[in-house]
XYZ file of N, CA and C in Angstrom:
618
model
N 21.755 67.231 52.169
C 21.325 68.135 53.231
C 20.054 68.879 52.811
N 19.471 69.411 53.416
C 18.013 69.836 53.410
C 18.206 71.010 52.896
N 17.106 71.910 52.357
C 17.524 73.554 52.299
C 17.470 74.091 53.780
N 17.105 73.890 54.544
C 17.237 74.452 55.754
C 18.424 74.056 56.098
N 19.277 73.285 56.178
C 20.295 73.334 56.825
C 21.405 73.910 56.465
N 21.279 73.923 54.854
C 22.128 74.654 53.568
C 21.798 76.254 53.734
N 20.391 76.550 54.191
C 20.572 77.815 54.654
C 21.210 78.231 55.732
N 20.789 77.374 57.119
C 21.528 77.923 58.380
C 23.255 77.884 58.011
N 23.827 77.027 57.072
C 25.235 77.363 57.151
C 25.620 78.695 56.009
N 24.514 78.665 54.936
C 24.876 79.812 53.905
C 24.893 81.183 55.225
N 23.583 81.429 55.954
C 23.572 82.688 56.666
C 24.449 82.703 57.835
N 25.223 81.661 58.381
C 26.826 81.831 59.469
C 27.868 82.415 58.497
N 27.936 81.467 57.265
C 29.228 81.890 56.278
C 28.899 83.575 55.949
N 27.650 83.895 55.473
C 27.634 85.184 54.947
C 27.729 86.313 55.931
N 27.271 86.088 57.120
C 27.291 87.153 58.516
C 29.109 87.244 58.822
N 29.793 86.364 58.998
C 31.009 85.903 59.429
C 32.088 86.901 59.310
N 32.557 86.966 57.694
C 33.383 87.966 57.436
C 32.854 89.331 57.877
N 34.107 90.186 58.322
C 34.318 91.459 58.620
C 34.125 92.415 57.733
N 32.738 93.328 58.318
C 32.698 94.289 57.083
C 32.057 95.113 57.746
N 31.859 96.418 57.393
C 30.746 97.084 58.088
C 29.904 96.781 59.012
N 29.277 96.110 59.209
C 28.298 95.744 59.661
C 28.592 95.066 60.961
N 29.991 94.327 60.534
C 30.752 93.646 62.255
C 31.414 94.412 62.625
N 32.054 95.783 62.477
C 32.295 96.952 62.872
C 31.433 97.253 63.561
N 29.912 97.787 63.473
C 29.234 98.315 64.319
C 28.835 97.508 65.289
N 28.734 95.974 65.020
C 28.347 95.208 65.994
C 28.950 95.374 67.104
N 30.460 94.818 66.812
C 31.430 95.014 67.871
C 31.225 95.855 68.639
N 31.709 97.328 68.099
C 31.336 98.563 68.986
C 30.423 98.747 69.795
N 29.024 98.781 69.407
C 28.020 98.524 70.145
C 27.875 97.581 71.099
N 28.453 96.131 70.987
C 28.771 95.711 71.894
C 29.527 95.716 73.159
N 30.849 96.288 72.597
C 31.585 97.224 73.107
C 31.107 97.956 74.357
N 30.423 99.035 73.572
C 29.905 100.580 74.324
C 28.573 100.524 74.742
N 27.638 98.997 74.516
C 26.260 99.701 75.186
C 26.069 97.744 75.558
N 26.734 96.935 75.355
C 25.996 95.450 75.687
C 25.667 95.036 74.646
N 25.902 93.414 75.081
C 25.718 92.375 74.104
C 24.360 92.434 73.322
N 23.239 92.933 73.984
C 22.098 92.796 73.529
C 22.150 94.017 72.017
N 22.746 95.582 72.652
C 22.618 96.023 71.322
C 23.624 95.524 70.162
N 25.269 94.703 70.563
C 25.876 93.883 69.133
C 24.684 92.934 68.566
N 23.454 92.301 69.257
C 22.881 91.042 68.654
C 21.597 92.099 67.671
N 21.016 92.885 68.385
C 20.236 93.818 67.679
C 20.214 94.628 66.174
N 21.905 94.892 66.515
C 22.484 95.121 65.351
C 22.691 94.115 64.087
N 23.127 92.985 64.664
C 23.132 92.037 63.641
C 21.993 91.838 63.445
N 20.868 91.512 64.100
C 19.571 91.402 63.452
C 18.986 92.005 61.983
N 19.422 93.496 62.575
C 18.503 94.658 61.213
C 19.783 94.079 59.862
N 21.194 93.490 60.343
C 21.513 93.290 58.846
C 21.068 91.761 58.125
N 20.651 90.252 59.531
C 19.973 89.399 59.097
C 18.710 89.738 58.451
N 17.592 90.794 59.256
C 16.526 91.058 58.923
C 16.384 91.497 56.890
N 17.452 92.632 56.934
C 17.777 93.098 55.393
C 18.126 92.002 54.531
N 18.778 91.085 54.855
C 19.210 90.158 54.241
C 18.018 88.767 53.668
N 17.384 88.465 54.506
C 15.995 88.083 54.758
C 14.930 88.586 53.742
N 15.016 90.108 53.402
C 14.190 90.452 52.590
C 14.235 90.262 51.004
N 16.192 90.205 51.424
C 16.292 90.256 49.333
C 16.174 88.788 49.287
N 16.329 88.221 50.124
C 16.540 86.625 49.878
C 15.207 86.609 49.448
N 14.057 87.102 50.058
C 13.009 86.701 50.227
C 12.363 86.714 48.505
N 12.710 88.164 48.058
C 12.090 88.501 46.583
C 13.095 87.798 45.527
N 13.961 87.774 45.995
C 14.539 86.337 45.117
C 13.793 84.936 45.060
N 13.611 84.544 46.499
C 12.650 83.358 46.266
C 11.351 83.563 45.714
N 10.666 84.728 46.042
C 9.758 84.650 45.448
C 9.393 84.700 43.973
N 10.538 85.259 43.183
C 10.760 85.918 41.918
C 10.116 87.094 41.419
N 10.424 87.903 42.408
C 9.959 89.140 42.238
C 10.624 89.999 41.347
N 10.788 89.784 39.730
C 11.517 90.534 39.407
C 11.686 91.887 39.207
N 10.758 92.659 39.524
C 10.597 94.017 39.308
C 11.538 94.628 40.210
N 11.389 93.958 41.303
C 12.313 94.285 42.483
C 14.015 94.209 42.084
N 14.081 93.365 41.247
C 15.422 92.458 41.235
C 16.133 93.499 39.905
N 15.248 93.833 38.914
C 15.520 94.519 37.543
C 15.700 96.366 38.016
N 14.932 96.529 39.164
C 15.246 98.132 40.118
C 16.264 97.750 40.859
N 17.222 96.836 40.969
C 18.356 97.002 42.274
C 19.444 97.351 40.672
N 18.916 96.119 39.949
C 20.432 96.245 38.839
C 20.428 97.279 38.302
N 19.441 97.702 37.863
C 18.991 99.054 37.275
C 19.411 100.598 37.971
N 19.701 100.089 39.365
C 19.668 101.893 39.916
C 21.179 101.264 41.141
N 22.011 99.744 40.952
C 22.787 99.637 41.947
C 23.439 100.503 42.270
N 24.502 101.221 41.591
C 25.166 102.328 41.103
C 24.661 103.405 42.807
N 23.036 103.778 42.032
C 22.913 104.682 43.070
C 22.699 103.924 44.452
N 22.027 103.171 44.548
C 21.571 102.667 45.914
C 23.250 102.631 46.576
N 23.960 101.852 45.768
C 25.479 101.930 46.262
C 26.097 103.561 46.932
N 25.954 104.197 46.183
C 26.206 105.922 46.437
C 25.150 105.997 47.980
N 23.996 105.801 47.973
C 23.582 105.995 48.691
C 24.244 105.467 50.385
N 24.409 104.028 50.719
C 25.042 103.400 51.056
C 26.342 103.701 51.285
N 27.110 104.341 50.444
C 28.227 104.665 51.052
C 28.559 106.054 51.842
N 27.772 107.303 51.337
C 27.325 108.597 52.140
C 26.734 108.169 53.398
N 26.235 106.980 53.598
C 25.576 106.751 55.027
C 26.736 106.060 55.990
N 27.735 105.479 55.215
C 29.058 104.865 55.680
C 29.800 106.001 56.585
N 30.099 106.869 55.687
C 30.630 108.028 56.018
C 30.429 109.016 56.966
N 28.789 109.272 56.958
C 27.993 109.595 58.237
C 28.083 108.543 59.370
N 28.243 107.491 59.460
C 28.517 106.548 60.608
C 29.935 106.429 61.267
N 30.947 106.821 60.332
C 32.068 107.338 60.555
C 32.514 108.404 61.568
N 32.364 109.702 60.977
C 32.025 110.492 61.481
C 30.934 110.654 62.827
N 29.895 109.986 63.171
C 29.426 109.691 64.298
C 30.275 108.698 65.170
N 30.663 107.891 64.472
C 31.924 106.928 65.521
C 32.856 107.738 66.375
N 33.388 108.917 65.002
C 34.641 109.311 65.721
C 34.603 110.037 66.693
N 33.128 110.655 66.534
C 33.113 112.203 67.894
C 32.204 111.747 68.909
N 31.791 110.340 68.755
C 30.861 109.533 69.566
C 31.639 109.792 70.865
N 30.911 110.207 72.185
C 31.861 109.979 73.378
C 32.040 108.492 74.012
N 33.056 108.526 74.310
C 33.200 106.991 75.023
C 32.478 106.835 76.348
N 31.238 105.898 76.329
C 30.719 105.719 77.695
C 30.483 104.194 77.496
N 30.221 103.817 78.556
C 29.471 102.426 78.612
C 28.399 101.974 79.141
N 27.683 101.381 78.674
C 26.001 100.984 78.645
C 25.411 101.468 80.112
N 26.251 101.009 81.656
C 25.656 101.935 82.727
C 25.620 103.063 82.397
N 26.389 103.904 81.943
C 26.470 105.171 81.662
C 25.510 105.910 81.274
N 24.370 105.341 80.026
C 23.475 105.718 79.661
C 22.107 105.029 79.756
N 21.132 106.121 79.530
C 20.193 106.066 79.377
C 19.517 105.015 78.721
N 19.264 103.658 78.952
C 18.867 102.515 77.735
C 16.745 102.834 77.069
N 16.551 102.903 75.771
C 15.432 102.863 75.935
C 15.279 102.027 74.784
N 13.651 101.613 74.233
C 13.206 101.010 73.069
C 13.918 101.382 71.830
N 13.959 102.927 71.966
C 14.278 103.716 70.909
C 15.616 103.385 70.377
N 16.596 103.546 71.186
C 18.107 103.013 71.255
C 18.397 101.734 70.139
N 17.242 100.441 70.926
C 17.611 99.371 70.517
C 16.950 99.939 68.579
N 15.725 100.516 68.785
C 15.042 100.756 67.510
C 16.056 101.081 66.383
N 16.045 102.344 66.763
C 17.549 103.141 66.194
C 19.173 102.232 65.799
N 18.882 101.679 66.137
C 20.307 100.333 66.434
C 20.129 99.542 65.194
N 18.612 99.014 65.190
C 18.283 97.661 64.198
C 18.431 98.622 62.906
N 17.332 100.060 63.252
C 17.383 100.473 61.499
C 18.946 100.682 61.221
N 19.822 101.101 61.489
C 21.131 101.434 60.866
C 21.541 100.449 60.554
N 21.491 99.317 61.435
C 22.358 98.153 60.186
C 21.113 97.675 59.239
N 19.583 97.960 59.576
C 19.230 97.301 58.479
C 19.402 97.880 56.871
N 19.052 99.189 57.238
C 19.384 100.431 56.401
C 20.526 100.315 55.199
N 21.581 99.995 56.273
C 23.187 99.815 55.650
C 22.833 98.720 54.958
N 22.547 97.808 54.930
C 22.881 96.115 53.914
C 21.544 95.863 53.038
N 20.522 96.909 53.371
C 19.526 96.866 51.949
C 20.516 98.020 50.732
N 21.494 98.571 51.265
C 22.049 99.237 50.415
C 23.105 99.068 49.689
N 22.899 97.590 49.772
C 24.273 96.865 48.855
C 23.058 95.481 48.385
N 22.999 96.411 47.160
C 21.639 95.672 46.290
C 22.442 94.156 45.793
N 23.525 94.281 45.746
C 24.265 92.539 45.103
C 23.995 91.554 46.030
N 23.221 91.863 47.178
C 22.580 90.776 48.207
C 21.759 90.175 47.046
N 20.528 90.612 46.470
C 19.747 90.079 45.833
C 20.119 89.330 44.631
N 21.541 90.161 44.144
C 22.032 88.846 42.771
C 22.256 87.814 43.567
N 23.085 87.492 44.437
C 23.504 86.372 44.974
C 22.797 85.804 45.766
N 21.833 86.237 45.906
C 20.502 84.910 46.178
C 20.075 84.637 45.392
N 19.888 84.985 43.759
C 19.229 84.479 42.366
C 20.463 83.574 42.192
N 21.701 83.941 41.874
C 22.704 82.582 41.586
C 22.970 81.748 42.560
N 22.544 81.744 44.196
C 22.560 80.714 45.065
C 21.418 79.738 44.527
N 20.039 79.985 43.876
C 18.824 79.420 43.900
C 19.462 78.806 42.323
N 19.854 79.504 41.539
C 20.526 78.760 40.071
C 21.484 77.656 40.539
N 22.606 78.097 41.121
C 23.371 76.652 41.306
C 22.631 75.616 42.443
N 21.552 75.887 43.009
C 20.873 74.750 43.671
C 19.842 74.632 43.127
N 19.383 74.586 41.764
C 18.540 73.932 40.957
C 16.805 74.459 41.848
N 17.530 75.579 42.899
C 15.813 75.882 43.341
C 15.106 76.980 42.748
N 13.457 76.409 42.449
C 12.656 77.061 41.596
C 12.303 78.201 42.549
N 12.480 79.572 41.627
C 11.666 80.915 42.646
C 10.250 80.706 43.248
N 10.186 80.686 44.204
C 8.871 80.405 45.022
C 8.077 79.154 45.312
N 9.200 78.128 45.191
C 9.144 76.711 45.993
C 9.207 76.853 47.134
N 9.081 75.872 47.920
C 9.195 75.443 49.179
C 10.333 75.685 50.122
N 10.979 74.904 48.712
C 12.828 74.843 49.484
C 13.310 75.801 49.440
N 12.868 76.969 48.323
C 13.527 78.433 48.231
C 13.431 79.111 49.303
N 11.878 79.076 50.147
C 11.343 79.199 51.283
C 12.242 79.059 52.514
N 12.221 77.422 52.829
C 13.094 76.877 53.930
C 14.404 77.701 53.663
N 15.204 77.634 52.669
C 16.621 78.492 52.550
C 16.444 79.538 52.890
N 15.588 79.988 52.723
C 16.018 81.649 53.304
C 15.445 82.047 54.873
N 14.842 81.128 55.560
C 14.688 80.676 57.238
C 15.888 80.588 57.621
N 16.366 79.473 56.571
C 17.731 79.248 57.148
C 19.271 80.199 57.240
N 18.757 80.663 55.885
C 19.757 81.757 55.841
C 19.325 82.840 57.183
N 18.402 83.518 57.290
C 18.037 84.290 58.670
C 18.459 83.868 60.156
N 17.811 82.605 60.054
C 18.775 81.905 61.789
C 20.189 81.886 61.579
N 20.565 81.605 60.418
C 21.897 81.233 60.506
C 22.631 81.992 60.811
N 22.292 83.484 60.053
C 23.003 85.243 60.197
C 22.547 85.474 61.719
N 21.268 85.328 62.226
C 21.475 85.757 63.373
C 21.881 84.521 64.548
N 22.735 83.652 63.743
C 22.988 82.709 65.185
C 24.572 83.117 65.519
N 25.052 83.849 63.926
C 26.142 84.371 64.498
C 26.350 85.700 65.000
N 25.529 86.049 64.893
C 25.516 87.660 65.563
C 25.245 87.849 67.101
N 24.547 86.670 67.194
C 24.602 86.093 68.965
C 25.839 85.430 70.194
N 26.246 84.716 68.783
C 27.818 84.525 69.470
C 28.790 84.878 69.086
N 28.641 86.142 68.747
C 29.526 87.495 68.358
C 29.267 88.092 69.562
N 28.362 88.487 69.097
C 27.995 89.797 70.685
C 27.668 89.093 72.054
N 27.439 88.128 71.913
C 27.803 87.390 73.857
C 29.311 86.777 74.246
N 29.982 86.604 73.152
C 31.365 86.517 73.377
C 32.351 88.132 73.782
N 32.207 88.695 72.337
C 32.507 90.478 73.132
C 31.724 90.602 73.941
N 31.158 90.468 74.415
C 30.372 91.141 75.714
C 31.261 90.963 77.169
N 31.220 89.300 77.071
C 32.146 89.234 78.297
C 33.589 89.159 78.179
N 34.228 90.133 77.240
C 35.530 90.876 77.298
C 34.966 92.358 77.614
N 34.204 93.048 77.803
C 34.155 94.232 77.560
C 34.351 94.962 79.214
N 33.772 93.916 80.186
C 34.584 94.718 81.518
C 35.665 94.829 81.588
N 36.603 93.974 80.664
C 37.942 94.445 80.730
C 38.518 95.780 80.448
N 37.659 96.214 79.537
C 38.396 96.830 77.927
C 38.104 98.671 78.952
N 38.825 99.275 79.288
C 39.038 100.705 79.682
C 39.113 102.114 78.674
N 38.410 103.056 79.232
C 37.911 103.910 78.309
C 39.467 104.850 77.231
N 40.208 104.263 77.493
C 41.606 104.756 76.773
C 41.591 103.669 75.480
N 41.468 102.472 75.626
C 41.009 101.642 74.501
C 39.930 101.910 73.849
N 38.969 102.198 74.504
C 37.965 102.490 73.707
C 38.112 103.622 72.979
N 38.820 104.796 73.305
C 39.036 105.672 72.324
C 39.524 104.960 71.496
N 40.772 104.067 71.588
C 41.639 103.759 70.357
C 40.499 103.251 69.401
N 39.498 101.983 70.254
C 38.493 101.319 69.366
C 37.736 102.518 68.273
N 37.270 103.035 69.146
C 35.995 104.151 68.325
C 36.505 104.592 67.266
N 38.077 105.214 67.230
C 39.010 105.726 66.143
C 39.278 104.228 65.269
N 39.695 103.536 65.292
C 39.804 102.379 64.510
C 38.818 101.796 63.868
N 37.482 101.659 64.384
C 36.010 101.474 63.978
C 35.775 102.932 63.295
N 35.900 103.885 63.658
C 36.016 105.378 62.361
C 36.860 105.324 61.251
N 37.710 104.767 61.248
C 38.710 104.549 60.198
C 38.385 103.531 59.331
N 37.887 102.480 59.729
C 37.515 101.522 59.061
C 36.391 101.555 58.374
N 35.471 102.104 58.810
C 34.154 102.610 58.168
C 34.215 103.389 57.029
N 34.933 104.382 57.554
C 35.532 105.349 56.392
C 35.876 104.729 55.054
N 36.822 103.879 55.436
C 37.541 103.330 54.261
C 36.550 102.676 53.756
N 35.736 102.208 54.050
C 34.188 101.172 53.189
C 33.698 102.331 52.583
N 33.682 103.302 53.135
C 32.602 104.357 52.608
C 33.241 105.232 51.334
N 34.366 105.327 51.328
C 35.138 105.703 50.416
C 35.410 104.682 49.172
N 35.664 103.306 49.882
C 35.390 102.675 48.550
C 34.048 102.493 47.952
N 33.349 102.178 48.748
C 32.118 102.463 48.159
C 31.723 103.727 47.443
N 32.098 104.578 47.935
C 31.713 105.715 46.760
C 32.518 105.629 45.151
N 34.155 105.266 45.465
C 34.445 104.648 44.118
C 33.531 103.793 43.303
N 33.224 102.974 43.798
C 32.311 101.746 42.992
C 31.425 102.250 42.480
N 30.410 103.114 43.262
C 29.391 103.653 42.555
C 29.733 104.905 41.663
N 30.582 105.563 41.768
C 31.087 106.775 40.617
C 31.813 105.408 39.388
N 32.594 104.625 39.319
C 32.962 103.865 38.509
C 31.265 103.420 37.542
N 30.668 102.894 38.632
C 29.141 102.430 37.887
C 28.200 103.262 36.629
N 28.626 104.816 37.635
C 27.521 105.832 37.001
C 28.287 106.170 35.772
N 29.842 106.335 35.868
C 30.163 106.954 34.584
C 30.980 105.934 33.740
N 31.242 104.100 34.136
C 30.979 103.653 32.993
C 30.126 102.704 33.231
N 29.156 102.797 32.567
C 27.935 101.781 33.538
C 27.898 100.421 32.499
């Protein structure tokens, strides 16, 4: 198989599992339309895209400051978990007629998930040991094509994520959606809390 095609399935597999990041999708999909769940996934393909990118390129300065300070970037990352939490929970329940749609919205949308997944610096190890076990040289061609592929691939599932919830969401009534918003608060939480373990584990035994 090509690196492009090895990417488009590496970036479906890596978007796929449930984590943060498909938390907010959902919701947003949820509460404002499919377009802001796909938006959202974007800023975390887009983030993802970048470490891939200084991996292929072999940027190590970049790569020797994530290992070097993960710990904090992690801390960082998880205080922003927590703040998203907390905005989930007291978020009012409306739906996308409801409000006001502007540039800004969608703007505001992309930076938070992109924000969130540049802050889990082990993106960038695991694009250096994806490029080791596929024998690809930093700043080849194919390192190149892989990480295209990895980008379409993350956002091909974030498209049929959020156009699938989408057309459940006339169903879904604002008594669920409380339950949702509280369950998407809870869940966040709990990332953000472990995440702050990880990074206090890091700082004081590093």
């Amino acid at each position: 198989m090509t690196p492009l095609f090895n990417g488009l399935l590496l970036g479906f597999s890596i978007a796929a599992p449930v984590g943060p990041i498909g938390i907010l999708c959902l919701r947003k999909t949820l509460t404002q339309g499919s377009s802001f769940g796909f938006v959202a996934g974007l800023g975390a393909a887009s983030a993802d895209a970048i470490y891939g990118s200084a991996a292929a390129l072999g940027l190590t300065i970049i790569s020797q400051f994530l290992i070097k300070y993960a710990s904090w970037v992690q801390l960082v990352g998880a205080l922003f978990l927590l703040f998203l939490a907390y905005r989930t929970f007291s978020s009012p329940v409306m739906h996308r007629e409801d409000s006001d749609i502007s540039r800004t919205d969608y703007l505001r949308t992309f930076v938070t998930t992109f924000f969130l997944t540049l802050t889990n610096p082990l993106t960038i190890l695991s694009f250096i040991g994806i490029f080791a076990g596929m024998n690809l040289a930093s700043g080849s061609v194919s390192s190149v094509y892989l990480i295209v592929g990895v980008f379409i691939g993350s956002a091909a599932w974030w498209l049929l994520l959020s156009t699938v919830v989408g057309l459940l969401r006339k169903m879904i009534g604002s008594k669920t959606m409380k339950f949702i918003n509280l369950f998407s608060s809870l869940i966040l939480l709990s990332f953000g809390i472990y995440s702050m373990y990880s990074a206090y584990e890091g700082l004081v035994h590093p």
